[in-house]
Coordinates of C-alpha atoms in Angstrom, one line a residue:
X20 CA 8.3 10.7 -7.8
X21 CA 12.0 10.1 -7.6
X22 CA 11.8 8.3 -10.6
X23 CA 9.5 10.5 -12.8
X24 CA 12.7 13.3 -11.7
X25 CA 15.5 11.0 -12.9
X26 CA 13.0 9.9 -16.2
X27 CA 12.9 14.1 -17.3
X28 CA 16.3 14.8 -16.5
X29 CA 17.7 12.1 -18.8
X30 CA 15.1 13.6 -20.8
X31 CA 16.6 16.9 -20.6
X32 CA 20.3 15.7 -21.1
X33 CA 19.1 14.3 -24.7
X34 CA 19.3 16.7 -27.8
X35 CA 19.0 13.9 -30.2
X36 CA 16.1 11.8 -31.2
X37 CA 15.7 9.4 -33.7
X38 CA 12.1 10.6 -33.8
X39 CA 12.9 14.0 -35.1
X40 CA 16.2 15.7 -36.2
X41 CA 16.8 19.3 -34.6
X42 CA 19.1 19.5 -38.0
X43 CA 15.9 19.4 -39.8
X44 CA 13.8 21.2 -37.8
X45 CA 13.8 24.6 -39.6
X46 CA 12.9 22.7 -43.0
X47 CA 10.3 20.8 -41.4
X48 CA 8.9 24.2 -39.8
X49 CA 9.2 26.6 -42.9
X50 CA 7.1 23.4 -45.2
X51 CA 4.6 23.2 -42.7
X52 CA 4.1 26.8 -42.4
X53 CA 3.1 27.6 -45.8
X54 CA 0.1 25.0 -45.2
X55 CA -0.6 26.4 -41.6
X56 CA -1.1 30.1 -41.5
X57 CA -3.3 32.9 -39.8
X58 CA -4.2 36.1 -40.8
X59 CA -5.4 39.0 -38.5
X60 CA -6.6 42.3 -40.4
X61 CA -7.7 45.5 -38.6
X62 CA -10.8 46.1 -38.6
X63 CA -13.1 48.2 -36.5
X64 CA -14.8 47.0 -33.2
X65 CA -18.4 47.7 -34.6
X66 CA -17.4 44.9 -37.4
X67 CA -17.2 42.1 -35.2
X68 CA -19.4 40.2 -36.2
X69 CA -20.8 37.7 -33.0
X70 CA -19.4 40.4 -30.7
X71 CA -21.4 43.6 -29.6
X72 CA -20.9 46.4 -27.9
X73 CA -23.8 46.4 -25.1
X74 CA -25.9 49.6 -25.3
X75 CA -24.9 51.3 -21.8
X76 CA -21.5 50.3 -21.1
X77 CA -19.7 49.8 -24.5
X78 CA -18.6 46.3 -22.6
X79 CA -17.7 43.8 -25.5
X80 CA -19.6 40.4 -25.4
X81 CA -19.5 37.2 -27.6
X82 CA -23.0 36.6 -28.9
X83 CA -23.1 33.1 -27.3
X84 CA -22.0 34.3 -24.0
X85 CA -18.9 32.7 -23.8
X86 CA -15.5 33.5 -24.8
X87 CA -14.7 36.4 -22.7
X88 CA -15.6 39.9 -21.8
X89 CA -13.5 43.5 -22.2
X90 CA -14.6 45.5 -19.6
X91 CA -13.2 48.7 -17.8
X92 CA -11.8 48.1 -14.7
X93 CA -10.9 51.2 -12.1
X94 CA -7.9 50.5 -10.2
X95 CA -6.8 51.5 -6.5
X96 CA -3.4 51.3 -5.3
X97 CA -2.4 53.9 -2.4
X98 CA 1.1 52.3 -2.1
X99 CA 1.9 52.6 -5.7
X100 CA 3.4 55.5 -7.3
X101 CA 0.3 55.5 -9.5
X102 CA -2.6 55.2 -6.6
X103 CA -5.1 55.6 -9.5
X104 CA -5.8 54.2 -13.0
X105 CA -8.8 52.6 -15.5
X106 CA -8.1 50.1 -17.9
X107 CA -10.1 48.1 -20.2
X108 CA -9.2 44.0 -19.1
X109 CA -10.3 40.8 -20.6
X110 CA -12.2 39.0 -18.4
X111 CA -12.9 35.3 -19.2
X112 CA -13.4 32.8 -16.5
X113 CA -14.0 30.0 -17.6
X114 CA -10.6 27.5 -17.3
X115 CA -9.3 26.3 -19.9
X116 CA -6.4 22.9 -20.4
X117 CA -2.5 23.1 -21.4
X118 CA -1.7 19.8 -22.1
X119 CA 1.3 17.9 -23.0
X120 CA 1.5 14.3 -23.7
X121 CA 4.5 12.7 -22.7
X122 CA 5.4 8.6 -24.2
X123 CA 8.8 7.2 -23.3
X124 CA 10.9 6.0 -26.5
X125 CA 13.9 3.5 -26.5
X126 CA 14.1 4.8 -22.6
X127 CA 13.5 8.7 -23.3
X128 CA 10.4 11.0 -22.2
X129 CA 9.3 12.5 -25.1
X130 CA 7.4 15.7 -25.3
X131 CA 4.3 15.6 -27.8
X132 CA 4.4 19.7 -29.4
X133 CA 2.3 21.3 -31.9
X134 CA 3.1 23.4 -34.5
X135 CA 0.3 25.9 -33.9
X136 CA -0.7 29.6 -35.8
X137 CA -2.1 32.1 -33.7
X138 CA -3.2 35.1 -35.2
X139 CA -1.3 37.2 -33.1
X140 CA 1.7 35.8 -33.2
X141 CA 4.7 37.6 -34.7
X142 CA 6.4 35.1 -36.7
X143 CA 3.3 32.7 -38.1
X144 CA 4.1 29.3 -36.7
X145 CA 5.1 28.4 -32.9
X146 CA 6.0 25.6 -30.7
X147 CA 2.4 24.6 -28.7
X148 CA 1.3 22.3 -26.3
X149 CA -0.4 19.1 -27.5
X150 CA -3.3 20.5 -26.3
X151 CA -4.4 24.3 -26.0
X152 CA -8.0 25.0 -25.5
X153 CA -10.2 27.0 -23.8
X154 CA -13.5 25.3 -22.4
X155 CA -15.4 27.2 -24.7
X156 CA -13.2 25.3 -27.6
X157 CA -13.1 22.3 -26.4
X158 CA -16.9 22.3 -26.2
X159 CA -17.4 23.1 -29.4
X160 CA -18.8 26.7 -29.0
X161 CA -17.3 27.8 -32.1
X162 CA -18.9 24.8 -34.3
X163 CA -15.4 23.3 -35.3
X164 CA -13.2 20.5 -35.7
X165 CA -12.9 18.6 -32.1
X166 CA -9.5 19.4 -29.9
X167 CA -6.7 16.5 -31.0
X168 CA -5.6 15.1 -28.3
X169 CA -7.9 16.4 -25.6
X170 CA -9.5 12.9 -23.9
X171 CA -6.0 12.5 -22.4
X172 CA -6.5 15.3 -20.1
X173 CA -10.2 15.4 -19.6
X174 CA -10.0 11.6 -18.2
X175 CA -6.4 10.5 -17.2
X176 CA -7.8 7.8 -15.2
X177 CA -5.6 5.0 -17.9
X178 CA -2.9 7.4 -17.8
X179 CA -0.3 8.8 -15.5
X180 CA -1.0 12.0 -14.7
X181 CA 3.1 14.0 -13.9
X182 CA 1.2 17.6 -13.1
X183 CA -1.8 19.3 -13.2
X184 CA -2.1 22.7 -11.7
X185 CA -4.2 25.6 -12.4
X186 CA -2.0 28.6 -12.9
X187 CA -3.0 32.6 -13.7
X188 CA -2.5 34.4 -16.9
X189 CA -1.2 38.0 -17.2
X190 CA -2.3 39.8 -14.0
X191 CA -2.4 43.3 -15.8
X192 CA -4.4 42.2 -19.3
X193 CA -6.5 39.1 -17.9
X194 CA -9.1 39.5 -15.0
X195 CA -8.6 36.1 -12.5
X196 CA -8.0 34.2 -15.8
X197 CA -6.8 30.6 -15.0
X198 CA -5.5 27.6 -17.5
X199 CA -4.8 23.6 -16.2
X200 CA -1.3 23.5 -16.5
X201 CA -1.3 19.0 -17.6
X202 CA 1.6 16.6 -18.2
X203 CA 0.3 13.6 -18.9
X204 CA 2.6 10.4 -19.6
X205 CA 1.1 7.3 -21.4
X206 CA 1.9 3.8 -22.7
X207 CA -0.6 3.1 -24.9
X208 CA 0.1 3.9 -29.2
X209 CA -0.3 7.6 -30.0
X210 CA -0.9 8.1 -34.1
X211 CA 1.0 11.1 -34.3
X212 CA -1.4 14.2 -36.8
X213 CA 0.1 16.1 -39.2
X214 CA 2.2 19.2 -37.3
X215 CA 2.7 17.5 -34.9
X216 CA 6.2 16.0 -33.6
X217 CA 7.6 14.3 -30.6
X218 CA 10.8 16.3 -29.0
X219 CA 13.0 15.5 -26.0
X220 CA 13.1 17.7 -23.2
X221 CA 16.4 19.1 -24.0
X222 CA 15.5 19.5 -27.5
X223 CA 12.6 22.0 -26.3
X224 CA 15.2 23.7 -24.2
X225 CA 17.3 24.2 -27.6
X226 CA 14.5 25.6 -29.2
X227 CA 13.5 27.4 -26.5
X228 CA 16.9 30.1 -26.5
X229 CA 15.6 30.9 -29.8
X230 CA 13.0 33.7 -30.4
X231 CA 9.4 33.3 -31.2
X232 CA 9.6 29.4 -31.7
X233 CA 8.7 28.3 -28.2
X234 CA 5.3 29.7 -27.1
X235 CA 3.9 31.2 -24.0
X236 CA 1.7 28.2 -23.1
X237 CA 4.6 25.6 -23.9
X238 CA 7.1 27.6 -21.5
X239 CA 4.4 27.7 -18.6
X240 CA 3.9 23.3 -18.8
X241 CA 7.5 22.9 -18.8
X242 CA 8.2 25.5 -15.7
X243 CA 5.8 22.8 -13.9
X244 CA 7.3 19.5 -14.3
X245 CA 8.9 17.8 -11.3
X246 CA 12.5 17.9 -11.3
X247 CA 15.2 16.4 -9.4
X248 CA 16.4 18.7 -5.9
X249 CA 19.5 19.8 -5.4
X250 CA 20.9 20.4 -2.2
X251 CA 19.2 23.2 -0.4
X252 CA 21.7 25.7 0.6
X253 CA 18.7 28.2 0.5
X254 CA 19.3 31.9 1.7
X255 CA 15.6 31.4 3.1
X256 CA 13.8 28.3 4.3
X257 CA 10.6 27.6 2.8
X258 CA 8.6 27.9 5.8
X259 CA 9.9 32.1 6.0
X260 CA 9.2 32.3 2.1
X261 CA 5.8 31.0 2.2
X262 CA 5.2 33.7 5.3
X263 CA 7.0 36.6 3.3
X264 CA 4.5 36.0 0.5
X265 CA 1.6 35.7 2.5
X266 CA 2.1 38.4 4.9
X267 CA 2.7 40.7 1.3
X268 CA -0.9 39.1 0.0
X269 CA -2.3 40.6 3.9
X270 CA -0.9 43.8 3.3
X271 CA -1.3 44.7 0.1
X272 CA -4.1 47.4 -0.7
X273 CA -5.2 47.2 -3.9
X274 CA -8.8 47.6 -4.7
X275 CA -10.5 47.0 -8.0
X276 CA -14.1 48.2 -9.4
X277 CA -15.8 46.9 -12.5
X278 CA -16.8 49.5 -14.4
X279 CA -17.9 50.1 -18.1
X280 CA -15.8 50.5 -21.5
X281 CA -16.7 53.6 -22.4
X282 CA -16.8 55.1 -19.0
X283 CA -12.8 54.9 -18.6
X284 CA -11.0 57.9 -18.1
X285 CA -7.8 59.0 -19.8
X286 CA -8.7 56.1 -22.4
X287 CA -10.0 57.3 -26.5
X288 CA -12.6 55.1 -28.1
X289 CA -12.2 55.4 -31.8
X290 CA -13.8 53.4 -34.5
X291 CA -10.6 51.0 -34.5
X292 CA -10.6 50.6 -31.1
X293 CA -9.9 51.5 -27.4
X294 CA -6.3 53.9 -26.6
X295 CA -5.0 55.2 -23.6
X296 CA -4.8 59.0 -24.7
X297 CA -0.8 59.2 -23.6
X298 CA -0.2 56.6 -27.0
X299 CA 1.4 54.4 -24.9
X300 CA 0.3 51.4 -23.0
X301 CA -1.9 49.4 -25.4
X302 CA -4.9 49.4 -27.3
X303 CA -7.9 47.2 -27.4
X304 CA -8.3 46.4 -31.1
X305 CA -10.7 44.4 -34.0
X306 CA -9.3 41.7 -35.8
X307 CA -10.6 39.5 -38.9
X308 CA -8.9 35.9 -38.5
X309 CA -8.5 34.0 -41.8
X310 CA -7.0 30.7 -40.7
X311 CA -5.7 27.5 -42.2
X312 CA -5.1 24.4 -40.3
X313 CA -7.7 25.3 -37.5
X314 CA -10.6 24.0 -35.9
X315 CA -12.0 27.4 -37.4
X316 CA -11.1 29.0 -40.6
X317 CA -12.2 32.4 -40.4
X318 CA -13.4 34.3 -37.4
X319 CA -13.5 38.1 -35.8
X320 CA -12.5 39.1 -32.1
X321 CA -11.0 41.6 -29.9
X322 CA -7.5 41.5 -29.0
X323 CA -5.1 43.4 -26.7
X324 CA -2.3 45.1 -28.4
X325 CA 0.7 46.5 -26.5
X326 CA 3.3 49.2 -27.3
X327 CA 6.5 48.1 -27.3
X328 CA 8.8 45.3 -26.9
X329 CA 8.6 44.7 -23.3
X330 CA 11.5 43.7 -20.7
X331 CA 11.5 40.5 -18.6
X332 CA 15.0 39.3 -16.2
X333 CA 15.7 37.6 -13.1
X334 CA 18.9 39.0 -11.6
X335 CA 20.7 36.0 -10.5
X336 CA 23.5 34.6 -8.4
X337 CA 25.2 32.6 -6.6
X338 CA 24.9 32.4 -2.4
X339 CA 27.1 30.2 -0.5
X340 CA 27.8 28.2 -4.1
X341 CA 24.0 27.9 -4.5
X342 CA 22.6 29.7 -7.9
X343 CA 20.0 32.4 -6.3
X344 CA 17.5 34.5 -8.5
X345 CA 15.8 37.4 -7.3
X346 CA 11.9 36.8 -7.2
X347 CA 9.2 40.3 -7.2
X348 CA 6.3 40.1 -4.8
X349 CA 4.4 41.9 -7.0
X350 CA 0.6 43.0 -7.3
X351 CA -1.2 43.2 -10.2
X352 CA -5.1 44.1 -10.8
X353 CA -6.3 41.2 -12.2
X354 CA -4.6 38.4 -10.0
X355 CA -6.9 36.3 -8.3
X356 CA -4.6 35.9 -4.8
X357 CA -3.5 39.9 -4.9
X358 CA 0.6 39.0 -5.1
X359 CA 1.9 36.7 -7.1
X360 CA 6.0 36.0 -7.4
X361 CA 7.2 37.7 -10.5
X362 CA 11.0 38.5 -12.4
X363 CA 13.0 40.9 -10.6
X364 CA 12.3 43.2 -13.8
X365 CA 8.8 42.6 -15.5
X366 CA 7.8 45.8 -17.3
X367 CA 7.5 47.9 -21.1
X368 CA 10.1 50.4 -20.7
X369 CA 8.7 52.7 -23.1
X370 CA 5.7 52.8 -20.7
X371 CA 7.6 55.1 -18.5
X372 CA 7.7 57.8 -20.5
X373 CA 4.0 58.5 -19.4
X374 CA 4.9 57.8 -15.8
X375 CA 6.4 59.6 -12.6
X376 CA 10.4 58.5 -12.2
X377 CA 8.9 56.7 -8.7
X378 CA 7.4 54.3 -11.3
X379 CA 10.3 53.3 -12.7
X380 CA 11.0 49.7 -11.9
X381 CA 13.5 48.7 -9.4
X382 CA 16.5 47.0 -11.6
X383 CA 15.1 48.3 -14.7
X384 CA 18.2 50.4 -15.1
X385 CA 20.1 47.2 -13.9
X386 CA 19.5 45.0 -16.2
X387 CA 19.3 47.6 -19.3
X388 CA 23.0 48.2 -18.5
X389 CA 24.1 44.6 -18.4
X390 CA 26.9 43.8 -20.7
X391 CA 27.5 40.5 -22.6
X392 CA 29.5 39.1 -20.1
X393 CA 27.0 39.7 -17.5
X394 CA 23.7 38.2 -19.6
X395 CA 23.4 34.4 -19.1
X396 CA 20.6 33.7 -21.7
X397 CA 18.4 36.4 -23.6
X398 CA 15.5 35.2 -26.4
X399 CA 12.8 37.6 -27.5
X400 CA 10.1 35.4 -26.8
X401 CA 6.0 36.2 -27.3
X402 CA 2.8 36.0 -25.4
X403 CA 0.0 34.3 -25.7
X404 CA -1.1 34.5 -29.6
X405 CA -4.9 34.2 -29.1
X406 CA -6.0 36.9 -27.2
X407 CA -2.4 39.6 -27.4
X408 CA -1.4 41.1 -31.2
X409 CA 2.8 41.4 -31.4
X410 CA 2.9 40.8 -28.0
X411 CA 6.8 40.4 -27.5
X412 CA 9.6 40.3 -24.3
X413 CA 13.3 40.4 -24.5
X414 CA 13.9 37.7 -21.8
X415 CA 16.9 37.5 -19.5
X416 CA 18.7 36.1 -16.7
X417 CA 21.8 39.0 -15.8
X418 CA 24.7 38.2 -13.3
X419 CA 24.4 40.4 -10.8
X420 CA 26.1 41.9 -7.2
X421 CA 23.1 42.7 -5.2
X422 CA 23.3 41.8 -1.6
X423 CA 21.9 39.0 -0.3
X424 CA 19.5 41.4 1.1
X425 CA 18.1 43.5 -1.2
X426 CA 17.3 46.3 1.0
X427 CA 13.3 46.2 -0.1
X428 CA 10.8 44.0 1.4
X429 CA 9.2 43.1 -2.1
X430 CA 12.0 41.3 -2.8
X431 CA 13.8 37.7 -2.0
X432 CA 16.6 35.6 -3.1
X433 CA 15.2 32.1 -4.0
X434 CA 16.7 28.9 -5.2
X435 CA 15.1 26.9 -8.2
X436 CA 14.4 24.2 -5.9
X437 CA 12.2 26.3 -4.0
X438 CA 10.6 27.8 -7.3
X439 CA 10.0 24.3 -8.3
X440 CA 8.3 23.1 -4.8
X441 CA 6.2 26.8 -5.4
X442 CA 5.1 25.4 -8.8
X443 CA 3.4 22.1 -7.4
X444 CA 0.8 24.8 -6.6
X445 CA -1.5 27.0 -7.7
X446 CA -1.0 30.7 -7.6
X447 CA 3.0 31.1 -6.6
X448 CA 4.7 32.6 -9.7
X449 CA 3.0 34.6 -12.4
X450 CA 3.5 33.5 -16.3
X451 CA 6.3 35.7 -16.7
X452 CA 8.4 34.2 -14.4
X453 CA 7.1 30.4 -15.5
X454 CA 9.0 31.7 -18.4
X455 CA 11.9 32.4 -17.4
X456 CA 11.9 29.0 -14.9
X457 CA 11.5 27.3 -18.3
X458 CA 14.6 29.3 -19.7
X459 CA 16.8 28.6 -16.0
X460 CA 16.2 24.6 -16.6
X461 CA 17.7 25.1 -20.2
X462 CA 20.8 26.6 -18.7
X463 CA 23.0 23.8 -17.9
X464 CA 24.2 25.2 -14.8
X465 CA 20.8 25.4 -13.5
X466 CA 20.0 21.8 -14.9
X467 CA 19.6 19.2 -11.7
X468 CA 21.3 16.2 -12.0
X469 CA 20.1 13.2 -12.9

């Protein structure tokens, strides 16, 4: 493994390539986005066509069965502020790959991205991994083209295989959803498809300070590739972390009940959709996908859309000249393992106004304050385009003075070493904070040596 580490740090170090020209990127980006579009228009849930609504619980259901599910789900919490809540939740379990192809050229990893259109994203275009798919995709339930790329990950037996690990989705929108996180390196010749390019690592991590160009599934990949260890110098050993997580996975209380759509309370169903009956939170809403560049040109689904630009920061420092960042054991309804480890700050402020001050995230207030000489690195990044409409976070890693005990028991100071060893598995850290481990090893001061 020692040389795999050395291979992606000297991958990381490079920013130019003579296989593509970050100079050129934006030209190359705009062209092939006027060729590569989607479209999502509103429309309302009883115009889904291949979706239904089933007679007695309002519980929407692809025709074929696959896909996924929204269904309500009725929430128990005593030790949260809110004990109590529904919510409609997407619940689609089947697993599905995150791929990305890695060839070495003239002594360089290179990372094989696509330039892919979601209909939910923001800005059109976004940064993808070579491969993206859900099972139901990739086995053709929607009748279109086959996945590029995808017999390097379903048999790597003529390939090296640099990680594979099955990771969760969004604990509060996806019910025990779970992708194969895939890096795959080969030797053999790879005829590179239109919007597609090859990058170095460190020309990802350029990209990646940017907003909206780098997407969700992208940034979760590269938060699991090996990389080289620093010294240790850890506030905590590993063996006490592990313990502190598990011990908060024995304790925690919450409870969850299926129960159906229309039988959630607090929660409107109009025509156009499902709201919570504050306005705030999000909505469950119809969309009609005109796509070009797709396996599928036009389609209709359901999609979760949130209110407001959310805010996601790990409060770092350094402890005895070790950089520290301060990790949430946090619970979340739809997590498969109860607690996963989360930013210290992972929340829609605007979600507050709805909620008892005792709600209010710890740090919130923290981080909203920090100055620019406090903020390390900040993007406005989005979530995952295919099932989330304008789904957006203001990323951020803040300076910060809190003690090296933080005088709560949900949270711990851990090293990126540590964070990296908790990625080798499944379960650890939650997509939000994969994030913002992909955003850490773009900092140069976090980046291990060589």
């Amino acid at each position: 493994m020692a040389d795999v580490t050395a291979r992606i740090a000297r991958s990381a170090a490079a920013v130019e390539s003579p296989l593509t020209d970050l100079a050129g990127f934006d030209d190359w980006f705009a062209e092939y986005g006027e060729q590569i579009y989607t479209t999502a228009e509103r429309i309302p849930l009883a115009a889904l066509d291949q979706w239904y609504q089933t007679p007695v619980t309002g519980d929407l259901r692809h025709r074929s069965g696959k896909f996924f599910t929204v269904h309500g789900l009725r929430v128990h919490d005593p030790g949260n502020a809110v004990p109590w809540w529904d919510q409609p939740i997407i619940d689609q379990p089947e697993t599905g790959i995150l791929g990305v192809l890695i060839k070495e050229f003239d002594g360089v990893p290179h990372f094989l991205a696509q330039a892919k259109a979601e209909p939910g994203n923001p800005g059109g275009l976004q940064l993808s991994p070579t491969v993206q798919a859900t099972r139901s995709n990739y086995t053709g339930v929607h009748k279109g083209k086959p996945v590029p790329y995808l017999d390097y990950f379903r048999d790597t037996s003529r390939h090296r295989v640099i990680a594979d690990v099955r990771q969760s989705e969004q604990g509060a929108w996806f019910y025990r959803k779970r992708n194969r996180n895939m890096v795959v390196e080969t030797t053999s010749e790879v005829e590179v498809l239109e919007g597609f390019r090859w990058f170095t690592l460190g020309q990802l991590y350029r990209l990646l300070s940017r907003d909206d160009i780098v997407n969700m599934d992208l940034r979760s990949v590269l938060a699991c590739l090996p990389h080289a260890s620093r010294p240790d110098g850890a506030l905590h050993p590993m063996t006490d972390v592990l313990s502190w997580l598990n011990g908060a996975r024995s304790l925690a209380t919450v409870h969850t009940q299926r129960i159906a759509l229309n039988a959630l309370d607090e929660w409107h169903h109009g025509d156009m959709g499902y709201s919570h009956e504050s306005g705030g939170f999000f909505d469950v809403i119809g969309v009609a996908v005109t796509a070009a560049g797709r396996e599928v040109g036009t389609w209709r689904q359901p999609m979760i859309e949130p209110h407001g630009t959310g805010v996601i920061a790990f409060l770092t420092r350094e402890i005895g000249g070790v950089p520290h960042v301060l990790v949430h054991a946090r619970t979340e309804p739809g997590y498969a393992d109860v607690v996963e480890l989360a930013p210290t700050v992972q929340c829609v402020p605007a979600s507050y106004h709805w909620l008892p001050p005792a709600a209010r995230p710890r740090y919130l207030d923290d981080v909203l304050a920090a100055g620019p000489d406090r903020i390390r690195f900040e993007a406005v990044l989005s979530e995952e385009g295919g099932r989330f409409f304008h789904a957006r976070n203001r990323y951020l890693l803040v300076d910060s003075d809190v003690p090296e005990d933080p005088g709560h028991p949900d949270f711990r100071w851990l090293t990126m070493d540590q964070l990296t060893q908790l990625l080798r598995h499944s379960h650890y850290l939650n997509v939000q904070a994969r994030s913002l481990v992909a955003c850490l090893r773009a900092l140069e001061g976090f980046r291990p040596a060589g």
